[in-house]
PDB file of C-alpha atoms and ligand atoms in Angstrom:
ATOM      1  CA  UNK A   1     -22.828   1.610 -85.216  1.00 94.00           C
ATOM      2  CA  UNK A   2     -21.556   2.845 -81.901  1.00 95.00           C
ATOM      3  CA  UNK A   3     -22.499   1.981 -78.323  1.00 97.00           C
ATOM      4  CA  UNK A   4     -21.701   4.498 -75.586  1.00 97.00           C
ATOM      5  CA  UNK A   5     -21.631   3.502 -71.918  1.00 98.00           C
ATOM      6  CA  UNK A   6     -21.297   5.895 -68.965  1.00 98.00           C
ATOM      7  CA  UNK A   7     -18.794   5.893 -66.138  1.00 98.00           C
ATOM      8  CA  UNK A   8     -20.239   5.212 -62.694  1.00 98.00           C
ATOM      9  CA  UNK A   9     -19.414   6.095 -59.131  1.00 98.00           C
ATOM     10  CA  UNK A  10     -20.650   3.806 -56.386  1.00 98.00           C
ATOM     11  CA  UNK A  11     -21.022   3.343 -52.637  1.00 98.00           C
ATOM     12  CA  UNK A  12     -21.298   7.030 -51.622  1.00 98.00           C
ATOM     13  CA  UNK A  13     -19.554   6.077 -48.375  1.00 97.00           C
ATOM     14  CA  UNK A  14     -22.330   4.472 -46.351  1.00 98.00           C
ATOM     15  CA  UNK A  15     -24.078   2.662 -49.231  1.00 98.00           C
ATOM     16  CA  UNK A  16     -21.455  -0.006 -49.838  1.00 97.00           C
ATOM     17  CA  UNK A  17     -22.440  -2.285 -52.764  1.00 96.00           C
ATOM     18  CA  UNK A  18     -25.824  -0.497 -52.884  1.00 97.00           C
ATOM     19  CA  UNK A  19     -25.739   3.001 -54.413  1.00 98.00           C
ATOM     20  CA  UNK A  20     -24.545   3.674 -57.964  1.00 98.00           C
ATOM     21  CA  UNK A  21     -24.694   6.748 -60.171  1.00 98.00           C
ATOM     22  CA  UNK A  22     -24.127   7.172 -63.916  1.00 98.00           C
ATOM     23  CA  UNK A  23     -21.836  10.050 -64.930  1.00 98.00           C
ATOM     24  CA  UNK A  24     -21.633  12.124 -68.098  1.00 98.00           C
ATOM     25  CA  UNK A  25     -18.318  10.609 -69.186  1.00 98.00           C
ATOM     26  CA  UNK A  26     -18.573   7.786 -71.718  1.00 98.00           C
ATOM     27  CA  UNK A  27     -16.480   5.022 -73.187  1.00 97.00           C
ATOM     28  CA  UNK A  28     -17.518   4.473 -76.760  1.00 97.00           C
ATOM     29  CA  UNK A  29     -17.400   1.287 -78.808  1.00 97.00           C
ATOM     30  CA  UNK A  30     -17.773   1.563 -82.569  1.00 96.00           C
ATOM     31  CA  UNK A  31     -18.304  -1.774 -84.253  1.00 96.00           C
ATOM     32  CA  UNK A  32     -18.971  -3.492 -87.560  1.00 95.00           C
ATOM     33  CA  UNK A  33     -19.015  -7.075 -88.803  1.00 95.00           C
ATOM     34  CA  UNK A  34     -15.610  -8.288 -89.961  1.00 94.00           C
ATOM     35  CA  UNK A  35     -13.934 -11.477 -91.229  1.00 93.00           C
ATOM     36  CA  UNK A  36     -12.200 -11.895 -87.807  1.00 93.00           C
ATOM     37  CA  UNK A  37     -12.049 -10.141 -84.445  1.00 95.00           C
ATOM     38  CA  UNK A  38      -9.985  -6.957 -84.572  1.00 94.00           C
ATOM     39  CA  UNK A  39      -9.772  -4.274 -81.875  1.00 95.00           C
ATOM     40  CA  UNK A  40      -8.403  -0.772 -82.017  1.00 94.00           C
ATOM     41  CA  UNK A  41      -7.950   1.100 -78.740  1.00 94.00           C
ATOM     42  CA  UNK A  42      -7.864   4.873 -78.383  1.00 94.00           C
ATOM     43  CA  UNK A  43      -7.416   6.681 -75.079  1.00 93.00           C
ATOM     44  CA  UNK A  44      -6.770   4.718 -71.892  1.00 93.00           C
ATOM     45  CA  UNK A  45      -5.757   1.066 -71.865  1.00 83.00           C
ATOM     46  CA  UNK A  46      -2.811   0.550 -74.224  1.00 76.00           C
ATOM     47  CA  UNK A  47      -2.280  -2.948 -72.773  1.00 85.00           C
ATOM     48  CA  UNK A  48      -5.832  -4.120 -73.498  1.00 88.00           C
ATOM     49  CA  UNK A  49      -5.990  -7.396 -75.516  1.00 90.00           C
ATOM     50  CA  UNK A  50      -6.675  -6.732 -79.214  1.00 89.00           C
ATOM     51  CA  UNK A  51      -8.026 -10.202 -79.965  1.00 87.00           C
ATOM     52  CA  UNK A  52     -10.614 -12.594 -78.616  1.00 91.00           C
ATOM     53  CA  UNK A  53      -9.168 -12.119 -75.125  1.00 91.00           C
ATOM     54  CA  UNK A  54     -10.603  -8.588 -75.124  1.00 94.00           C
ATOM     55  CA  UNK A  55     -13.264  -8.195 -72.421  1.00 96.00           C
ATOM     56  CA  UNK A  56     -15.854  -6.651 -74.758  1.00 97.00           C
ATOM     57  CA  UNK A  57     -15.396  -9.530 -77.205  1.00 97.00           C
ATOM     58  CA  UNK A  58     -15.632 -12.165 -74.440  1.00 97.00           C
ATOM     59  CA  UNK A  59     -18.866 -10.616 -73.156  1.00 98.00           C
ATOM     60  CA  UNK A  60     -20.273 -10.186 -76.673  1.00 98.00           C
ATOM     61  CA  UNK A  61     -19.604 -13.857 -77.486  1.00 97.00           C
ATOM     62  CA  UNK A  62     -21.193 -15.016 -74.239  1.00 98.00           C
ATOM     63  CA  UNK A  63     -24.218 -12.746 -74.780  1.00 98.00           C
ATOM     64  CA  UNK A  64     -24.726 -14.210 -78.291  1.00 97.00           C
ATOM     65  CA  UNK A  65     -24.550 -17.709 -76.824  1.00 97.00           C
ATOM     66  CA  UNK A  66     -26.945 -17.042 -73.914  1.00 97.00           C
ATOM     67  CA  UNK A  67     -29.442 -15.057 -76.018  1.00 97.00           C
ATOM     68  CA  UNK A  68     -29.314 -17.646 -78.823  1.00 96.00           C
ATOM     69  CA  UNK A  69     -28.055 -15.161 -81.423  1.00 95.00           C
ATOM     70  CA  UNK A  70     -25.503 -15.770 -84.173  1.00 93.00           C
ATOM     71  CA  UNK A  71     -21.959 -14.750 -83.294  1.00 95.00           C
ATOM     72  CA  UNK A  72     -20.520 -12.575 -86.063  1.00 95.00           C
ATOM     73  CA  UNK A  73     -16.812 -11.600 -85.779  1.00 96.00           C
ATOM     74  CA  UNK A  74     -16.418  -7.861 -85.260  1.00 96.00           C
ATOM     75  CA  UNK A  75     -14.065  -4.976 -85.778  1.00 96.00           C
ATOM     76  CA  UNK A  76     -14.345  -2.800 -82.653  1.00 96.00           C
ATOM     77  CA  UNK A  77     -12.882   0.655 -82.187  1.00 96.00           C
ATOM     78  CA  UNK A  78     -12.753   1.178 -78.446  1.00 96.00           C
ATOM     79  CA  UNK A  79     -12.464   4.814 -77.302  1.00 96.00           C
ATOM     80  CA  UNK A  80     -11.667   4.793 -73.604  1.00 96.00           C
ATOM     81  CA  UNK A  81     -12.264   8.141 -71.939  1.00 97.00           C
ATOM     82  CA  UNK A  82     -12.667   6.715 -68.431  1.00 97.00           C
ATOM     83  CA  UNK A  83      -9.447   6.158 -66.446  1.00 95.00           C
ATOM     84  CA  UNK A  84      -9.214   2.395 -65.717  1.00 92.00           C
ATOM     85  CA  UNK A  85      -8.930   0.765 -62.251  1.00 90.00           C
ATOM     86  CA  UNK A  86      -9.738   4.071 -60.525  1.00 94.00           C
ATOM     87  CA  UNK A  87     -13.200   3.349 -59.093  1.00 95.00           C
ATOM     88  CA  UNK A  88     -15.067   4.861 -62.056  1.00 97.00           C
ATOM     89  CA  UNK A  89     -16.609   1.711 -63.490  1.00 96.00           C
ATOM     90  CA  UNK A  90     -14.466   1.408 -66.611  1.00 95.00           C
ATOM     91  CA  UNK A  91     -14.661  -2.407 -66.720  1.00 94.00           C
ATOM     92  CA  UNK A  92     -18.444  -2.251 -66.270  1.00 97.00           C
ATOM     93  CA  UNK A  93     -18.548  -0.167 -69.479  1.00 97.00           C
ATOM     94  CA  UNK A  94     -16.818  -2.968 -71.379  1.00 97.00           C
ATOM     95  CA  UNK A  95     -19.245  -5.562 -69.989  1.00 98.00           C
ATOM     96  CA  UNK A  96     -22.362  -3.492 -70.662  1.00 98.00           C
ATOM     97  CA  UNK A  97     -20.839  -2.541 -74.034  1.00 98.00           C
ATOM     98  CA  UNK A  98     -20.348  -6.175 -75.101  1.00 98.00           C
ATOM     99  CA  UNK A  99     -23.975  -6.996 -74.243  1.00 98.00           C
ATOM    100  CA  UNK A 100     -25.403  -3.901 -75.947  1.00 97.00           C
ATOM    101  CA  UNK A 101     -23.301  -4.569 -79.068  1.00 97.00           C
ATOM    102  CA  UNK A 102     -24.833  -8.049 -79.271  1.00 97.00           C
ATOM    103  CA  UNK A 103     -28.379  -6.634 -78.932  1.00 96.00           C
ATOM    104  CA  UNK A 104     -27.756  -3.765 -81.390  1.00 95.00           C
ATOM    105  CA  UNK A 105     -26.192  -5.965 -84.052  1.00 93.00           C
ATOM    106  CA  UNK A 106     -29.163  -8.322 -84.015  1.00 92.00           C
ATOM    107  CA  UNK A 107     -31.693  -5.492 -83.440  1.00 91.00           C
ATOM    108  CA  UNK A 108     -33.006  -7.504 -80.534  1.00 91.00           C
ATOM    109  CA  UNK A 109     -34.677  -6.192 -77.365  1.00 92.00           C
ATOM    110  CA  UNK A 110     -33.487  -8.305 -74.447  1.00 95.00           C
ATOM    111  CA  UNK A 111     -34.959  -7.828 -70.956  1.00 96.00           C
ATOM    112  CA  UNK A 112     -32.615  -6.183 -68.460  1.00 95.00           C
ATOM    113  CA  UNK A 113     -32.826  -9.195 -66.193  1.00 94.00           C
ATOM    114  CA  UNK A 114     -31.313 -11.402 -68.905  1.00 95.00           C
ATOM    115  CA  UNK A 115     -28.644  -8.853 -69.741  1.00 96.00           C
ATOM    116  CA  UNK A 116     -27.712  -8.634 -66.066  1.00 95.00           C
ATOM    117  CA  UNK A 117     -27.430 -12.404 -65.843  1.00 94.00           C
ATOM    118  CA  UNK A 118     -24.695 -12.315 -68.489  1.00 96.00           C
ATOM    119  CA  UNK A 119     -23.073  -9.210 -66.962  1.00 96.00           C
ATOM    120  CA  UNK A 120     -22.869 -10.889 -63.554  1.00 94.00           C
ATOM    121  CA  UNK A 121     -20.770 -13.711 -64.982  1.00 95.00           C
ATOM    122  CA  UNK A 122     -18.072 -11.098 -65.564  1.00 96.00           C
ATOM    123  CA  UNK A 123     -18.521  -8.697 -62.618  1.00 91.00           C
ATOM    124  CA  UNK A 124     -20.710  -9.147 -59.554  1.00 89.00           C
ATOM    125  CA  UNK A 125     -21.342  -5.453 -58.859  1.00 91.00           C
ATOM    126  CA  UNK A 126     -24.889  -4.276 -59.662  1.00 95.00           C
ATOM    127  CA  UNK A 127     -23.997  -0.811 -58.314  1.00 96.00           C
ATOM    128  CA  UNK A 128     -21.726  -0.299 -61.350  1.00 96.00           C
ATOM    129  CA  UNK A 129     -23.704  -2.349 -63.866  1.00 96.00           C
ATOM    130  CA  UNK A 130     -27.253  -1.044 -63.295  1.00 97.00           C
ATOM    131  CA  UNK A 131     -26.510   2.683 -63.590  1.00 98.00           C
ATOM    132  CA  UNK A 132     -24.293   1.901 -66.614  1.00 98.00           C
ATOM    133  CA  UNK A 133     -27.317   0.229 -68.272  1.00 97.00           C
ATOM    134  CA  UNK A 134     -30.000   2.616 -67.016  1.00 97.00           C
ATOM    135  CA  UNK A 135     -28.445   5.964 -66.082  1.00 97.00           C
ATOM    136  CA  UNK A 136     -29.444   7.899 -62.961  1.00 97.00           C
ATOM    137  CA  UNK A 137     -28.959   7.068 -59.303  1.00 98.00           C
ATOM    138  CA  UNK A 138     -29.730   3.429 -58.591  1.00 98.00           C
ATOM    139  CA  UNK A 139     -30.384   1.792 -55.243  1.00 98.00           C
ATOM    140  CA  UNK A 140     -29.453  -1.843 -55.863  1.00 96.00           C
ATOM    141  CA  UNK A 141     -31.422  -4.149 -53.603  1.00 95.00           C
ATOM    142  CA  UNK A 142     -30.825  -7.659 -54.906  1.00 83.00           C
ATOM    143  CA  UNK A 143     -28.529  -9.258 -57.436  1.00 72.00           C
ATOM    144  CA  UNK A 144     -30.085 -12.266 -59.082  1.00 69.00           C
ATOM    145  CA  UNK A 145     -33.792 -11.479 -59.148  1.00 75.00           C
ATOM    146  CA  UNK A 146     -32.938  -7.864 -59.857  1.00 88.00           C
ATOM    147  CA  UNK A 147     -34.791  -5.594 -57.483  1.00 94.00           C
ATOM    148  CA  UNK A 148     -33.669  -1.978 -57.679  1.00 96.00           C
ATOM    149  CA  UNK A 149     -35.031   1.535 -57.474  1.00 97.00           C
ATOM    150  CA  UNK A 150     -33.792   4.164 -59.890  1.00 96.00           C
ATOM    151  CA  UNK A 151     -34.038   7.818 -58.912  1.00 95.00           C
ATOM    152  CA  UNK A 152     -33.048  11.007 -60.708  1.00 92.00           C
ATOM    153  CA  UNK A 153     -29.999  12.736 -59.212  1.00 97.00           C
ATOM    154  CA  UNK A 154     -30.293  16.443 -58.263  1.00 97.00           C
ATOM    155  CA  UNK A 155     -29.325  18.571 -61.278  1.00 96.00           C
ATOM    156  CA  UNK A 156     -27.725  21.289 -59.198  1.00 96.00           C
ATOM    157  CA  UNK A 157     -24.994  18.990 -57.868  1.00 98.00           C
ATOM    158  CA  UNK A 158     -21.641  18.212 -59.424  1.00 98.00           C
ATOM    159  CA  UNK A 159     -19.399  15.232 -58.837  1.00 98.00           C
ATOM    160  CA  UNK A 160     -15.748  16.222 -58.634  1.00 98.00           C
ATOM    161  CA  UNK A 161     -13.131  13.494 -58.755  1.00 98.00           C
ATOM    162  CA  UNK A 162      -9.503  13.618 -57.723  1.00 98.00           C
ATOM    163  CA  UNK A 163      -8.043  10.782 -59.785  1.00 98.00           C
ATOM    164  CA  UNK A 164      -4.609   9.711 -58.498  1.00 97.00           C
ATOM    165  CA  UNK A 165      -2.008   8.466 -60.944  1.00 96.00           C
ATOM    166  CA  UNK A 166      -1.993   4.916 -59.585  1.00 93.00           C
ATOM    167  CA  UNK A 167      -4.407   2.039 -60.035  1.00 90.00           C
ATOM    168  CA  UNK A 168      -6.106  -0.162 -57.429  1.00 89.00           C
ATOM    169  CA  UNK A 169      -7.679  -3.318 -58.886  1.00 88.00           C
ATOM    170  CA  UNK A 170     -11.138  -3.943 -57.368  1.00 89.00           C
ATOM    171  CA  UNK A 171     -10.105  -7.487 -56.447  1.00 91.00           C
ATOM    172  CA  UNK A 172      -7.360  -6.124 -54.207  1.00 92.00           C
ATOM    173  CA  UNK A 173      -9.712  -3.496 -52.744  1.00 94.00           C
ATOM    174  CA  UNK A 174     -12.170  -6.245 -51.761  1.00 94.00           C
ATOM    175  CA  UNK A 175      -9.496  -8.477 -50.252  1.00 94.00           C
ATOM    176  CA  UNK A 176      -8.760  -5.914 -47.518  1.00 95.00           C
ATOM    177  CA  UNK A 177     -12.397  -5.926 -46.309  1.00 96.00           C
ATOM    178  CA  UNK A 178     -13.610  -7.829 -43.248  1.00 95.00           C
ATOM    179  CA  UNK A 179     -15.869 -10.812 -43.937  1.00 94.00           C
ATOM    180  CA  UNK A 180     -17.823 -10.150 -40.727  1.00 96.00           C
ATOM    181  CA  UNK A 181     -18.819  -6.772 -39.337  1.00 96.00           C
ATOM    182  CA  UNK A 182     -19.848  -5.612 -35.883  1.00 97.00           C
ATOM    183  CA  UNK A 183     -23.558  -5.020 -35.333  1.00 98.00           C
ATOM    184  CA  UNK A 184     -22.920  -1.434 -34.252  1.00 98.00           C
ATOM    185  CA  UNK A 185     -20.986  -0.740 -37.461  1.00 98.00           C
ATOM    186  CA  UNK A 186     -23.828  -2.175 -39.559  1.00 98.00           C
ATOM    187  CA  UNK A 187     -26.289   0.088 -37.713  1.00 98.00           C
ATOM    188  CA  UNK A 188     -23.939   3.069 -38.159  1.00 98.00           C
ATOM    189  CA  UNK A 189     -24.058   2.553 -41.946  1.00 98.00           C
ATOM    190  CA  UNK A 190     -27.793   1.787 -42.126  1.00 98.00           C
ATOM    191  CA  UNK A 191     -28.585   5.091 -40.465  1.00 98.00           C
ATOM    192  CA  UNK A 192     -26.345   7.068 -42.751  1.00 98.00           C
ATOM    193  CA  UNK A 193     -27.321   5.325 -45.983  1.00 98.00           C
ATOM    194  CA  UNK A 194     -30.966   6.117 -45.205  1.00 98.00           C
ATOM    195  CA  UNK A 195     -29.976   9.716 -44.531  1.00 98.00           C
ATOM    196  CA  UNK A 196     -28.172   9.884 -47.877  1.00 98.00           C
ATOM    197  CA  UNK A 197     -31.330   9.082 -49.821  1.00 98.00           C
ATOM    198  CA  UNK A 198     -33.518  11.456 -47.808  1.00 98.00           C
ATOM    199  CA  UNK A 199     -31.009  14.333 -48.055  1.00 98.00           C
ATOM    200  CA  UNK A 200     -30.750  13.936 -51.830  1.00 97.00           C
ATOM    201  CA  UNK A 201     -34.528  13.751 -52.236  1.00 96.00           C
ATOM    202  CA  UNK A 202     -35.252  16.774 -50.062  1.00 97.00           C
ATOM    203  CA  UNK A 203     -32.298  18.970 -51.039  1.00 97.00           C
ATOM    204  CA  UNK A 204     -30.820  18.875 -47.506  1.00 98.00           C
ATOM    205  CA  UNK A 205     -27.285  18.909 -48.848  1.00 98.00           C
ATOM    206  CA  UNK A 206     -25.974  20.085 -45.465  1.00 98.00           C
ATOM    207  CA  UNK A 207     -26.617  16.528 -44.204  1.00 98.00           C
ATOM    208  CA  UNK A 208     -24.591  14.807 -46.921  1.00 98.00           C
ATOM    209  CA  UNK A 209     -21.302  15.025 -45.017  1.00 98.00           C
ATOM    210  CA  UNK A 210     -22.810  12.842 -42.277  1.00 98.00           C
ATOM    211  CA  UNK A 211     -24.633  10.621 -44.739  1.00 98.00           C
ATOM    212  CA  UNK A 212     -21.413   9.454 -46.451  1.00 98.00           C
ATOM    213  CA  UNK A 213     -19.698   8.401 -43.214  1.00 98.00           C
ATOM    214  CA  UNK A 214     -18.879   4.729 -43.310  1.00 98.00           C
ATOM    215  CA  UNK A 215     -17.456   1.954 -41.173  1.00 98.00           C
ATOM    216  CA  UNK A 216     -17.691  -0.951 -43.605  1.00 97.00           C
ATOM    217  CA  UNK A 217     -15.159  -0.312 -46.357  1.00 97.00           C
ATOM    218  CA  UNK A 218     -13.437   3.075 -46.418  1.00 97.00           C
ATOM    219  CA  UNK A 219     -11.482   2.584 -43.156  1.00 96.00           C
ATOM    220  CA  UNK A 220      -9.950  -0.600 -44.602  1.00 96.00           C
ATOM    221  CA  UNK A 221      -9.456   0.632 -48.126  1.00 96.00           C
ATOM    222  CA  UNK A 222      -7.818   3.891 -47.180  1.00 91.00           C
ATOM    223  CA  UNK A 223      -4.571   1.963 -46.581  1.00 92.00           C
ATOM    224  CA  UNK A 224      -4.503   1.356 -50.361  1.00 95.00           C
ATOM    225  CA  UNK A 225      -5.154   5.031 -51.161  1.00 96.00           C
ATOM    226  CA  UNK A 226      -2.259   7.126 -49.949  1.00 94.00           C
ATOM    227  CA  UNK A 227      -3.516  10.534 -48.874  1.00 94.00           C
ATOM    228  CA  UNK A 228      -7.239   9.664 -48.710  1.00 96.00           C
ATOM    229  CA  UNK A 229      -7.851  11.282 -45.288  1.00 96.00           C
ATOM    230  CA  UNK A 230      -5.986  14.440 -46.259  1.00 97.00           C
ATOM    231  CA  UNK A 231      -7.803  14.683 -49.604  1.00 98.00           C
ATOM    232  CA  UNK A 232     -11.165  14.316 -47.847  1.00 98.00           C
ATOM    233  CA  UNK A 233     -10.254  16.897 -45.194  1.00 98.00           C
ATOM    234  CA  UNK A 234      -9.094  19.462 -47.744  1.00 98.00           C
ATOM    235  CA  UNK A 235     -12.111  18.792 -49.963  1.00 98.00           C
ATOM    236  CA  UNK A 236     -14.375  19.635 -47.014  1.00 98.00           C
ATOM    237  CA  UNK A 237     -12.302  22.721 -46.124  1.00 98.00           C
ATOM    238  CA  UNK A 238     -12.750  23.925 -49.727  1.00 98.00           C
ATOM    239  CA  UNK A 239     -16.539  23.660 -49.338  1.00 98.00           C
ATOM    240  CA  UNK A 240     -17.551  20.171 -50.533  1.00 98.00           C
ATOM    241  CA  UNK A 241     -20.899  18.888 -49.288  1.00 98.00           C
ATOM    242  CA  UNK A 242     -19.522  15.359 -49.067  1.00 98.00           C
ATOM    243  CA  UNK A 243     -16.334  13.461 -49.856  1.00 98.00           C
ATOM    244  CA  UNK A 244     -15.979   9.686 -50.212  1.00 98.00           C
ATOM    245  CA  UNK A 245     -14.008   7.002 -51.989  1.00 98.00           C
ATOM    246  CA  UNK A 246     -15.375   6.501 -55.498  1.00 98.00           C
ATOM    247  CA  UNK A 247     -16.303   2.821 -55.784  1.00 96.00           C
ATOM    248  CA  UNK A 248     -13.434   0.652 -54.644  1.00 95.00           C
ATOM    249  CA  UNK A 249     -11.078   3.649 -55.109  1.00 93.00           C
ATOM    250  CA  UNK A 250      -8.519   5.041 -55.518  1.00 97.00           C
ATOM    251  CA  UNK A 251     -10.339   8.108 -56.921  1.00 98.00           C
ATOM    252  CA  UNK A 252     -11.920  10.386 -54.351  1.00 98.00           C
ATOM    253  CA  UNK A 253     -15.306  11.897 -55.163  1.00 98.00           C
ATOM    254  CA  UNK A 254     -16.705  15.146 -53.796  1.00 98.00           C
ATOM    255  CA  UNK A 255     -20.283  16.346 -54.135  1.00 98.00           C
ATOM    256  CA  UNK A 256     -20.279  20.091 -54.743  1.00 98.00           C
ATOM    257  CA  UNK A 257     -22.201  23.018 -56.181  1.00 97.00           C
ATOM    258  CA  UNK A 258     -21.318  24.141 -59.729  1.00 95.00           C
ATOM    259  CA  UNK A 259     -19.631  27.275 -58.379  1.00 96.00           C
ATOM    260  CA  UNK A 260     -17.580  25.346 -55.818  1.00 96.00           C
ATOM    261  CA  UNK A 261     -16.423  22.553 -58.135  1.00 97.00           C
ATOM    262  CA  UNK A 262     -13.101  24.022 -59.327  1.00 97.00           C
ATOM    263  CA  UNK A 263     -12.043  25.120 -55.852  1.00 98.00           C
ATOM    264  CA  UNK A 264     -12.794  21.684 -54.380  1.00 98.00           C
ATOM    265  CA  UNK A 265     -11.116  19.856 -57.277  1.00 98.00           C
ATOM    266  CA  UNK A 266      -7.926  21.926 -56.963  1.00 98.00           C
ATOM    267  CA  UNK A 267      -7.838  21.465 -53.175  1.00 98.00           C
ATOM    268  CA  UNK A 268      -8.151  17.674 -53.484  1.00 98.00           C
ATOM    269  CA  UNK A 269      -5.530  17.494 -56.225  1.00 98.00           C
ATOM    270  CA  UNK A 270      -3.108  19.579 -54.118  1.00 98.00           C
ATOM    271  CA  UNK A 271      -3.789  17.353 -51.114  1.00 98.00           C
ATOM    272  CA  UNK A 272      -2.781  14.276 -53.127  1.00 98.00           C
ATOM    273  CA  UNK A 273       0.320  16.118 -54.338  1.00 97.00           C
ATOM    274  CA  UNK A 274       1.304  17.022 -50.753  1.00 97.00           C
ATOM    275  CA  UNK A 275       1.353  13.256 -50.140  1.00 95.00           C
ATOM    276  CA  UNK A 276       3.648  12.788 -53.131  1.00 96.00           C
ATOM    277  CA  UNK A 277       0.866  11.464 -55.397  1.00 96.00           C
ATOM    278  CA  UNK A 278       0.166  13.011 -58.803  1.00 97.00           C
ATOM    279  CA  UNK A 279      -3.527  13.466 -59.555  1.00 97.00           C
ATOM    280  CA  UNK A 280      -5.908  14.933 -62.092  1.00 97.00           C
ATOM    281  CA  UNK A 281      -9.393  16.379 -61.645  1.00 98.00           C
ATOM    282  CA  UNK A 282     -12.644  15.387 -63.365  1.00 98.00           C
ATOM    283  CA  UNK A 283     -15.732  17.565 -62.916  1.00 98.00           C
ATOM    284  CA  UNK A 284     -18.807  15.627 -63.972  1.00 98.00           C
ATOM    285  CA  UNK A 285     -22.582  15.880 -63.915  1.00 98.00           C
ATOM    286  CA  UNK A 286     -24.784  12.919 -63.188  1.00 98.00           C
ATOM    287  CA  UNK A 287     -26.179  11.328 -66.341  1.00 97.00           C
ATOM    288  CA  UNK A 288     -29.818  10.332 -66.554  1.00 96.00           C
ATOM    289  CA  UNK A 289     -28.895   8.402 -69.670  1.00 94.00           C
ATOM    290  CA  UNK A 290     -27.466   4.908 -69.487  1.00 96.00           C
ATOM    291  CA  UNK A 291     -25.854   2.961 -72.349  1.00 96.00           C
ATOM    292  CA  UNK A 292     -27.161   4.000 -75.756  1.00 94.00           C
ATOM    293  CA  UNK A 293     -26.725   3.232 -79.415  1.00 93.00           C
ATOM    294  CA  UNK A 294     -25.599   5.851 -81.917  1.00 89.00           C
ATOM    295  CA  UNK A 295     -26.095   5.068 -85.578  1.00 79.00           C
ATOM    296  CA  UNK A 296     -24.330   6.917 -88.336  1.00 65.00           C
ATOM    297  CA  UNK A 297     -26.626   8.793 -90.650  1.00 60.00           C
ATOM    298  CA  UNK A 298     -25.304   8.762 -94.184  1.00 57.00           C
ATOM    299  CA  UNK A 299     -26.221  11.694 -96.423  1.00 58.00           C
ATOM    300  CA  UNK A 300     -27.105  10.686 -99.973  1.00 58.00           C
TER     301      UNK A 300
HETATM  302  N1  HSE B 401     -19.368  -1.685 -54.654  1.00 96.66           N
HETATM  303  C1  HSE B 401     -18.181  -2.250 -55.250  1.00 96.66           C
HETATM  304  C2  HSE B 401     -17.031  -2.142 -54.292  1.00 96.66           C
HETATM  305  C3  HSE B 401     -17.896  -1.524 -56.521  1.00 96.66           C
HETATM  306  O1  HSE B 401     -16.942  -1.150 -53.577  1.00 96.66           O
HETATM  307  O2  HSE B 401     -16.208  -3.059 -54.249  1.00 96.66           O
HETATM  308  C4  HSE B 401     -16.737  -2.112 -57.257  1.00 96.66           C
HETATM  309  O3  HSE B 401     -16.573  -1.463 -58.475  1.00 96.66           O
END
């Protein structure tokens, strides 16, 4: 059996810790019962633990314990297509993956609220976790009692990422934030986050550039992302509707049309390079599909 979990981009500038979107790029976890835990890793993450220290295994074991299901040792083949520590939700895929593996193995339907309770023990970011479970664009309202609103994302928009060749751990990206914010900065973001939702729902993409403006996290995090301002500027010059830091960074995300995607991607990549930073480009669609199970069909 195989569980596939999508990448996510979060925040959208003004919606810090609130907005999350699933993307059509998946990490996949093939698994089967085994005599002991064994992990094989393909793609990103050569240094990932191959034993019980592996994040998917730790989450799987905890999920079995919390859901009262038998823990069976597993062989897991982990195919990582999502660049790690780049603000694309790669660790959320491992957490959601571990929980979904537990449910799939035992053929057990577990309510999302219970799954999220386990997920939160490993990562306190519903804006990555909820879209990874559910797909779509999710407005995360509360953590523990799980209030959220999931919306479809406009099909005519593309998400273009300039992914720099360095990592920024989320922990570090949260340490640079202020614990208290000024009232006028909170109001600045409230206004723009509201505008983001209304512009997406009504197709007023011309407003998105204002809607992603932010005073709560990007100004502080940009010190960790060399070239961020230049990348944003050149993304806009190349025709992006909006440019913002993807999640905690360091990837930079642009919202574009399908026709404009390559031009914007190239411009952002070049902007990073002008700052002496190597980068690659990912052009992705939103995914309405969250984590899902793929079973092999054997022909007789
Ligand atoms: N909203 C979180 C943050 C996402 O920006 O820190 C972390 O992946």
